[in-house]
Coordinates of C-alpha atoms in Angstrom, one line a residue:
M24 CA -16.4 100.3 -234.9
T25 CA -13.9 102.1 -237.3
S26 CA -11.2 104.6 -236.2
S27 CA -13.2 107.5 -237.8
E28 CA -16.3 107.1 -235.7
L29 CA -14.1 106.7 -232.4
L30 CA -11.9 109.9 -233.3
D31 CA -15.2 111.6 -233.9
Y32 CA -16.1 110.5 -230.3
C33 CA -13.1 111.5 -228.7
M34 CA -13.4 114.8 -230.6
G35 CA -16.9 115.4 -228.8
K36 CA -15.4 115.4 -225.4
P37 CA -15.2 118.7 -223.7
G38 CA -11.5 120.6 -224.4
A39 CA -10.2 117.9 -227.1
E40 CA -7.6 119.1 -229.2
Q41 CA -6.2 116.9 -232.1
S42 CA -2.2 117.1 -233.0
T43 CA -0.1 114.8 -235.1
Q44 CA 3.0 112.9 -233.6
N45 CA 5.3 112.8 -236.6
Q46 CA 7.8 110.6 -235.2
L47 CA 5.1 107.6 -235.1
G48 CA 2.9 108.9 -237.6
A49 CA 0.0 109.1 -234.6
N50 CA -2.9 111.3 -234.5
Q51 CA -2.9 112.2 -230.6
I52 CA -6.2 113.4 -229.0
K53 CA -5.5 115.8 -225.8
V54 CA -7.4 117.4 -223.0
G55 CA -5.8 120.4 -221.4
G56 CA -2.3 119.4 -223.1
V57 CA -2.5 115.9 -222.0
M58 CA -2.9 112.7 -224.5
F59 CA -6.2 110.6 -223.5
A60 CA -6.1 108.8 -226.9
M61 CA -3.6 108.2 -229.9
F62 CA -4.7 106.8 -233.3
C63 CA -1.8 104.5 -234.8
D64 CA -1.1 101.5 -236.8
C65 CA -0.2 98.6 -235.2
Q66 CA 0.9 95.6 -237.0
G67 CA -0.6 96.7 -240.2
H68 CA -4.1 97.4 -238.5
E69 CA -5.9 100.6 -237.5
A70 CA -5.9 100.9 -233.5
V71 CA -6.3 103.3 -230.9
S72 CA -4.0 103.6 -227.3
L73 CA -5.7 104.8 -224.4
K74 CA -5.0 105.2 -220.9
T75 CA -5.9 103.0 -218.3
S76 CA -5.2 102.0 -214.5
T77 CA -2.4 99.9 -214.1
G78 CA -4.9 97.4 -212.4
M79 CA -7.1 97.2 -215.6
A80 CA -4.5 97.2 -218.0
G81 CA -3.3 93.8 -217.3
K82 CA -7.1 92.5 -216.7
L83 CA -8.2 94.0 -220.3
R84 CA -5.2 92.7 -221.9
A85 CA -5.9 89.4 -220.7
E86 CA -9.7 89.2 -221.6
H87 CA -9.3 90.4 -224.6
T88 CA -6.8 89.2 -227.4
C89 CA -7.2 92.7 -229.2
I90 CA -6.1 94.6 -226.6
L91 CA -2.2 94.9 -226.4
P92 CA 0.5 96.9 -224.0
G93 CA 0.4 100.2 -225.3
K94 CA 2.4 100.7 -228.7
N95 CA 5.6 103.0 -228.2
L96 CA 3.7 104.4 -224.5
N97 CA 4.3 103.1 -221.2
K98 CA 2.7 99.8 -221.1
A99 CA 1.9 100.3 -217.4
H100 CA -0.7 103.0 -217.9
W101 CA -1.4 102.3 -221.8
N102 CA -3.1 99.8 -223.7
T103 CA -3.3 99.4 -227.5
V104 CA -6.8 98.2 -229.2
V105 CA -6.4 96.7 -232.7
L106 CA -9.8 97.8 -234.3
D107 CA -10.5 94.2 -235.7
G108 CA -13.8 93.9 -234.9
S109 CA -13.8 92.1 -232.1
L110 CA -14.6 94.7 -229.3
P111 CA -18.4 95.8 -228.7
D112 CA -18.8 99.2 -229.8
S113 CA -19.9 99.4 -225.8
Q114 CA -16.6 98.7 -224.8
F115 CA -14.6 101.2 -226.7
Y116 CA -16.9 103.8 -225.6
S117 CA -16.4 102.9 -222.1
L118 CA -12.5 102.7 -222.5
I119 CA -12.6 105.9 -224.1
D120 CA -14.5 107.3 -221.4
S121 CA -12.4 106.1 -218.4
S122 CA -9.3 107.5 -220.8
Y123 CA -10.6 110.7 -220.9
Q124 CA -11.9 111.0 -217.4
M125 CA -8.5 109.9 -215.8
V126 CA -6.7 112.7 -217.5
V127 CA -9.2 115.0 -216.5
S128 CA -9.1 114.3 -213.0
G129 CA -5.5 114.7 -213.0
L130 CA -5.7 118.2 -214.5
E131 CA -5.1 120.9 -211.9
E132 CA -8.4 122.6 -211.2
H133 CA -7.3 125.9 -213.0
R134 CA -7.1 123.9 -216.1
R135 CA -10.1 122.1 -215.6
Q136 CA -12.4 125.8 -215.4
E137 CA -10.2 127.1 -218.6
I138 CA -11.9 124.0 -220.5
G139 CA -15.1 123.9 -218.7
I140 CA -15.2 120.7 -217.1

């Protein structure tokens, strides 16, 4: 899975918007003004940071060596996934879907309606 393929998947989500965080040199993907994915460099490798529940964050890190505490983010709620080829594509899609859904569920109703979700 490449960062370009993952970015395309993220941008296919309803209401997804892309912006650049110049300080970190990261590409942020937001819905309703709230970030659900961030593409960045992690120790010389392409990576994507995704929001997760506090309970799942540690579990995922324990199960997969390519999943690390969120780089430059709240480590209780964010994991950074290094794109090293070890994680199945289906797992990436699931993690992105979950991150997106967590953010969408936290949006106010009128914001969800504006986006059409």
